[in-house]
Tab-separated table of C-alpha atoms in Angstrom:
chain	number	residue	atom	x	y	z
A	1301	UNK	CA	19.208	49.969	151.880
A	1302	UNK	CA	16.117	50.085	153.591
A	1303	UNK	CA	15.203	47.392	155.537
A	1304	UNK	CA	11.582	45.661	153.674
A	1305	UNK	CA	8.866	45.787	155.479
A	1306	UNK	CA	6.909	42.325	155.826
A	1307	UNK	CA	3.872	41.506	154.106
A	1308	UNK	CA	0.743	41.593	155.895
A	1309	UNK	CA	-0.291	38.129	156.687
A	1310	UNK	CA	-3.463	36.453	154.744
A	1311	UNK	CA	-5.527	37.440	157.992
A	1312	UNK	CA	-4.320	41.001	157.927
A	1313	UNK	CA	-5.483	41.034	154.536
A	1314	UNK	CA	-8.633	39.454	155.090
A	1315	UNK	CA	-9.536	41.870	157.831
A	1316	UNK	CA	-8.713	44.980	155.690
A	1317	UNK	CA	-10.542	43.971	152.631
A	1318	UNK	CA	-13.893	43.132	154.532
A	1319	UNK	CA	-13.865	46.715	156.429
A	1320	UNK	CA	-16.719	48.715	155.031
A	1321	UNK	CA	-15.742	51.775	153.206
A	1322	UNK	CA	-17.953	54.941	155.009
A	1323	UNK	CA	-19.177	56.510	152.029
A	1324	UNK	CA	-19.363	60.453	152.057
A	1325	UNK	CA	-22.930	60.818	152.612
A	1326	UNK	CA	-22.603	58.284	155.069
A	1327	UNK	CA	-20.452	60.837	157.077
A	1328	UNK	CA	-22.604	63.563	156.744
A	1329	UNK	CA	-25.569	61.743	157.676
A	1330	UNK	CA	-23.947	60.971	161.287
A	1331	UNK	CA	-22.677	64.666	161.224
A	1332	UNK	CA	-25.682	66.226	160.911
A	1333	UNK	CA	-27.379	63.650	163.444
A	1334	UNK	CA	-24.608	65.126	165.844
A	1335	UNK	CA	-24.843	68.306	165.631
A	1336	UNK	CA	-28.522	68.502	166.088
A	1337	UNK	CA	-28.469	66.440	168.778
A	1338	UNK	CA	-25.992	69.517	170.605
A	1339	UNK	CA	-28.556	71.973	170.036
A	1340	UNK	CA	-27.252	73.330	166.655
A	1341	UNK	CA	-30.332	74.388	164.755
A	1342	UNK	CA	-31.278	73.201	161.561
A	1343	UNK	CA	-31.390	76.205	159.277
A	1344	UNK	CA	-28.056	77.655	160.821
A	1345	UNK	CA	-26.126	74.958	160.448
A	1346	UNK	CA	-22.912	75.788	158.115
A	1347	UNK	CA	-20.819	73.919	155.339
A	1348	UNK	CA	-17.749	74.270	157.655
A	1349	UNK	CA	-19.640	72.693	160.356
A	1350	UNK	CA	-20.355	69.784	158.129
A	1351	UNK	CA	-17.408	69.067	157.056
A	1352	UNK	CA	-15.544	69.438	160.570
A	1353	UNK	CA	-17.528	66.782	162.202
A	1354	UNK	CA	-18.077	64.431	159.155
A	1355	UNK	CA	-14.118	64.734	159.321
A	1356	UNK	CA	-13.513	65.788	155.320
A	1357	UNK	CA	-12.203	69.144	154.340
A	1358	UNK	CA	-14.779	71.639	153.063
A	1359	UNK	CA	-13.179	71.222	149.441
A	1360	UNK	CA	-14.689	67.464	150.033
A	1361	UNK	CA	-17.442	68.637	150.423
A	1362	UNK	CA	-17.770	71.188	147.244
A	1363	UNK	CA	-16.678	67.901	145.289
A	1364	UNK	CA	-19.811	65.749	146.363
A	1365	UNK	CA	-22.458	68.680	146.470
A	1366	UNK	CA	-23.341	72.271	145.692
A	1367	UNK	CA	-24.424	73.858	148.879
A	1368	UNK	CA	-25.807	72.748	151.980
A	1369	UNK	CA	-29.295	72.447	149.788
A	1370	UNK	CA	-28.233	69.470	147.635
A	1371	UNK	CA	-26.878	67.695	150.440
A	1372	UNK	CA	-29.933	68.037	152.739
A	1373	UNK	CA	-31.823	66.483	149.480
A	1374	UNK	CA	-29.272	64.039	149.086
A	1375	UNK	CA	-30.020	62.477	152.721
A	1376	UNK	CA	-33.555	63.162	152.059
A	1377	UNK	CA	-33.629	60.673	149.362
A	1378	UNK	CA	-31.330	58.256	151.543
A	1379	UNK	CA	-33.319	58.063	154.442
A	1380	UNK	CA	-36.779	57.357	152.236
A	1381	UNK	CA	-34.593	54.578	150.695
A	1382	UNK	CA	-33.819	53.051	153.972
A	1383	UNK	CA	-37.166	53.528	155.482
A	1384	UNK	CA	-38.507	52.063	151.951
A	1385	UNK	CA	-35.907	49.232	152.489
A	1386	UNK	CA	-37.018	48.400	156.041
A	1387	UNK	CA	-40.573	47.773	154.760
A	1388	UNK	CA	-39.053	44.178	153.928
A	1389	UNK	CA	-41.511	42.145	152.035
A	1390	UNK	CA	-44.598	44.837	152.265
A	1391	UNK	CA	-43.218	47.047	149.530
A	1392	UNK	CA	-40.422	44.917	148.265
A	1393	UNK	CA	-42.417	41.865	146.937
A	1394	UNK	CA	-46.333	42.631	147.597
A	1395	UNK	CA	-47.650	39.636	145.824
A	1396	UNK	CA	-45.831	37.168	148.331
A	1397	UNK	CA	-47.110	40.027	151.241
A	1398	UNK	CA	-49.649	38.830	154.006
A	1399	UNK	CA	-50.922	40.840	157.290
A	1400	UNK	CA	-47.628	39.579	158.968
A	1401	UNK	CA	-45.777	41.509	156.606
A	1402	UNK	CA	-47.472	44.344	156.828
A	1403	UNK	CA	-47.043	44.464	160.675
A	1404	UNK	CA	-43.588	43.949	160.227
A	1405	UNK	CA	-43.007	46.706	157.752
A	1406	UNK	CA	-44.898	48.867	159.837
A	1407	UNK	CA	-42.490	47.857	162.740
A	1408	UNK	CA	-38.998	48.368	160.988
A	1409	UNK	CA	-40.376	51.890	159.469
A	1410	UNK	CA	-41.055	53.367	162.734
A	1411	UNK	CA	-37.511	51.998	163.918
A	1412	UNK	CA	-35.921	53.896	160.980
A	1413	UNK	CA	-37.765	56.789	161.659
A	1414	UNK	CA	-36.437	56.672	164.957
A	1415	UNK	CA	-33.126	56.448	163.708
A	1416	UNK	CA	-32.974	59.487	161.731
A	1417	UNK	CA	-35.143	61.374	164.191
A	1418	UNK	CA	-32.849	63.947	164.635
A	1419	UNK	CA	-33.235	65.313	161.040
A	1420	UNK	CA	-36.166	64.433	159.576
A	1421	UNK	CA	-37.684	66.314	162.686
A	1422	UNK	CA	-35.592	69.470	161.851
A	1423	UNK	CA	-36.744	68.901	158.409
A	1424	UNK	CA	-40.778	68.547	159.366
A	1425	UNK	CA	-40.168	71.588	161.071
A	1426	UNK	CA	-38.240	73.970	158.863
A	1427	UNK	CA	-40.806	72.471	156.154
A	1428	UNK	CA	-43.498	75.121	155.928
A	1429	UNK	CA	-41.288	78.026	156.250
A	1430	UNK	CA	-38.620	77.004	153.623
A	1431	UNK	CA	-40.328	75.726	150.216
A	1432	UNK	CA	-37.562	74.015	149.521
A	1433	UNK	CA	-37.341	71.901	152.545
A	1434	UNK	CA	-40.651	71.307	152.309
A	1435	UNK	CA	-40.781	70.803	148.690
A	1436	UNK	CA	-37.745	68.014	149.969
A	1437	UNK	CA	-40.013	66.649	153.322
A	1438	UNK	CA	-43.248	66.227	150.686
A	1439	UNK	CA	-41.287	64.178	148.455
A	1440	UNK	CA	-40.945	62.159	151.282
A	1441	UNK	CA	-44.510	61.820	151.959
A	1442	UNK	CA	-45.498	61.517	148.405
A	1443	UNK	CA	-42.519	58.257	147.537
A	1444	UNK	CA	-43.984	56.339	150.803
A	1445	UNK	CA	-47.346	56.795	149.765
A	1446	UNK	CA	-46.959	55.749	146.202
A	1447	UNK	CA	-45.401	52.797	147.195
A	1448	UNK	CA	-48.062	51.997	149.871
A	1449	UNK	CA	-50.673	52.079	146.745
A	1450	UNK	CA	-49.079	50.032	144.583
A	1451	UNK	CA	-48.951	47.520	147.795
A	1452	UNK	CA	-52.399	48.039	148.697
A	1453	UNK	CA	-53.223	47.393	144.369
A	1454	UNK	CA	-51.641	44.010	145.031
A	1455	UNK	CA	-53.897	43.497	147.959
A	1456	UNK	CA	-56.780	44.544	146.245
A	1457	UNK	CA	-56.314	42.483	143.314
A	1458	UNK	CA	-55.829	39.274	145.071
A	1459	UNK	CA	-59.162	40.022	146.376
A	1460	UNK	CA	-57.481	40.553	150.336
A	1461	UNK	CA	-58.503	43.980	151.168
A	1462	UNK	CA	-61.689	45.119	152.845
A	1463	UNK	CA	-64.624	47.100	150.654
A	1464	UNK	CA	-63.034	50.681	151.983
A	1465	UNK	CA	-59.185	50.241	151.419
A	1466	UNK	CA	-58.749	52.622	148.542
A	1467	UNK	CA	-55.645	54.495	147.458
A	1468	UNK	CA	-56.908	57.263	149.456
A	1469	UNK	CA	-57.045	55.164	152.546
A	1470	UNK	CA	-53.628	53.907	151.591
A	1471	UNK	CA	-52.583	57.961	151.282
A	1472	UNK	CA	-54.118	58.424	154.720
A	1473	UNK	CA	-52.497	55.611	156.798
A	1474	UNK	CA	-49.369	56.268	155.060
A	1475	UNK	CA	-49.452	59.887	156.063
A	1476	UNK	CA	-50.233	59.006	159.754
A	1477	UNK	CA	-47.623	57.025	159.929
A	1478	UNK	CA	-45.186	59.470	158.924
A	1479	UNK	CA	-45.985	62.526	160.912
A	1480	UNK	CA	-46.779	60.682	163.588
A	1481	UNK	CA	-43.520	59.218	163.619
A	1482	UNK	CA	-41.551	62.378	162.914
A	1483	UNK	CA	-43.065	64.112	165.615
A	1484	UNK	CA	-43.588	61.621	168.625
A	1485	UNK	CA	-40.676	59.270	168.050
A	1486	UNK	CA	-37.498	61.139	169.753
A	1487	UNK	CA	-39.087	60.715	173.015
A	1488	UNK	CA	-39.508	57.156	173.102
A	1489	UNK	CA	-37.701	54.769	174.675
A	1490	UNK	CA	-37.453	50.882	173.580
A	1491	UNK	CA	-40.435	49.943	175.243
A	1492	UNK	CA	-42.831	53.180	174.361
A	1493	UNK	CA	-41.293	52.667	170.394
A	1494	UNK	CA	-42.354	48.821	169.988
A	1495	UNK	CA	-45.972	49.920	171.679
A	1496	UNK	CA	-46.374	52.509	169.027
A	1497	UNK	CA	-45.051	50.083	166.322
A	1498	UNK	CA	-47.781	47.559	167.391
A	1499	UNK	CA	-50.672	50.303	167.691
A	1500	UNK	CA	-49.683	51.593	163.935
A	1501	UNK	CA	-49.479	47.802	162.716
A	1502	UNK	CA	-52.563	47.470	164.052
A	1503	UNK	CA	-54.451	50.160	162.332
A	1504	UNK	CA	-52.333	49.776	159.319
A	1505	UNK	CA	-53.261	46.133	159.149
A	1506	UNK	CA	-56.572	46.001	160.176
A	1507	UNK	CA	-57.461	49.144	157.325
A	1508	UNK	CA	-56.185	46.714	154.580
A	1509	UNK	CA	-57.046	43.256	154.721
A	1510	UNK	CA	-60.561	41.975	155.242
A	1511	UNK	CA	-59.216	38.786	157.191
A	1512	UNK	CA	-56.181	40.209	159.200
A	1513	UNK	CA	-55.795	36.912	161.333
């Protein structure tokens, strides 16, 4: 009879249970970070490839998504999520928002921005050449804005904002923001990132309220 093998202590168990489980499109996130970062272009890059670095078999893949089209969308909708999500207060709970927490949305966007560099610049690039990238980069555009108006509304209605801040302005700002990002961003380091954080707070800020101090 085989021997029995002991039971892992409470610890052991502990440990295991509080590991994160990498989801799928977390994999393919980092994948396609690291390939583009090795000089594999955007618009060449293959399901095989995928699935080779995000270490699942290309049957995985054909489980989760498609084609390499419905992924790309999938990620784009992740990475507005997370860039939504690192807004904090500013687009998460307006009414309780100030010019602090507009600064610091400001701040954690760029970060996230700089984060996923690799391919939302690939994405910004392929955009007008491929309508459905771009179709997939302006959704993008459009989700941030929409939520910057409804922020700005808030604003507005508590009787913060200055004369000009309309949802246009809003549209405006919030563009900036994101191309600017997307194109400037991979070349920072730390300390050139938090200056352009502070310069886009600034602007951000000082477009909105009427009393930013």
């Amino acid at each position: 009879m085989s021997p029995i093998a002991p039971r892992p202590s409470r610890v052991a168990r502990a440990r295991r249970v509080k590991q994160p489980k990498v989801s799928i499109e977390d994999r393919l996130v980092a994948a396609m970070e690291s390939l583009l970062e090795r000089g594999q272009r955007f618009g060449t890059l293959t399901v095989d490839q995928l699935s080779v670095a995000a270490g699942i078999s290309r049957g995985t893949f054909y489980l989760h998504f498609r084609d390499k089209g419905e992924l790309v969308a999938r990620l784009m909708s992740f990475i507005t999520q997370e860039i939504i999500d690192s807004a904090g207060t500013w687009y998460g709970d307006a009414d309780a928002a100030g010019p602090d927490d507009l600064r610091a949305a400001v701040v954690g966007m760029v970060h996230t921005f700089k984060k996923h560099h690799v391919i939302l610049s690939a994405v910004a690039d392929l955009a007008p050449i491929d309508e459905r990238v771009g179709t997939m980069y302006q959704a993008l555009v459009d989700r941030l804005c929409a939520q910057s108006r409804r922020s700005l509304a808030v604003v507005r209605r508590k009787g913060l904002s200055r004369p000009g801040a309309t949802d246009h302005m809003a549209d405006t700002i919030c563009t900036m923001i994101v191309e600017h990002c997307v194109r400037n961003v991979g070349e920072l380091d730390a300390t050139g990132l938090n200056r352009l954080a502070r310069s886009l707070a600034y602007l951000g800020v000082n477009a909105v309220f009427a009393n930013p101090d």
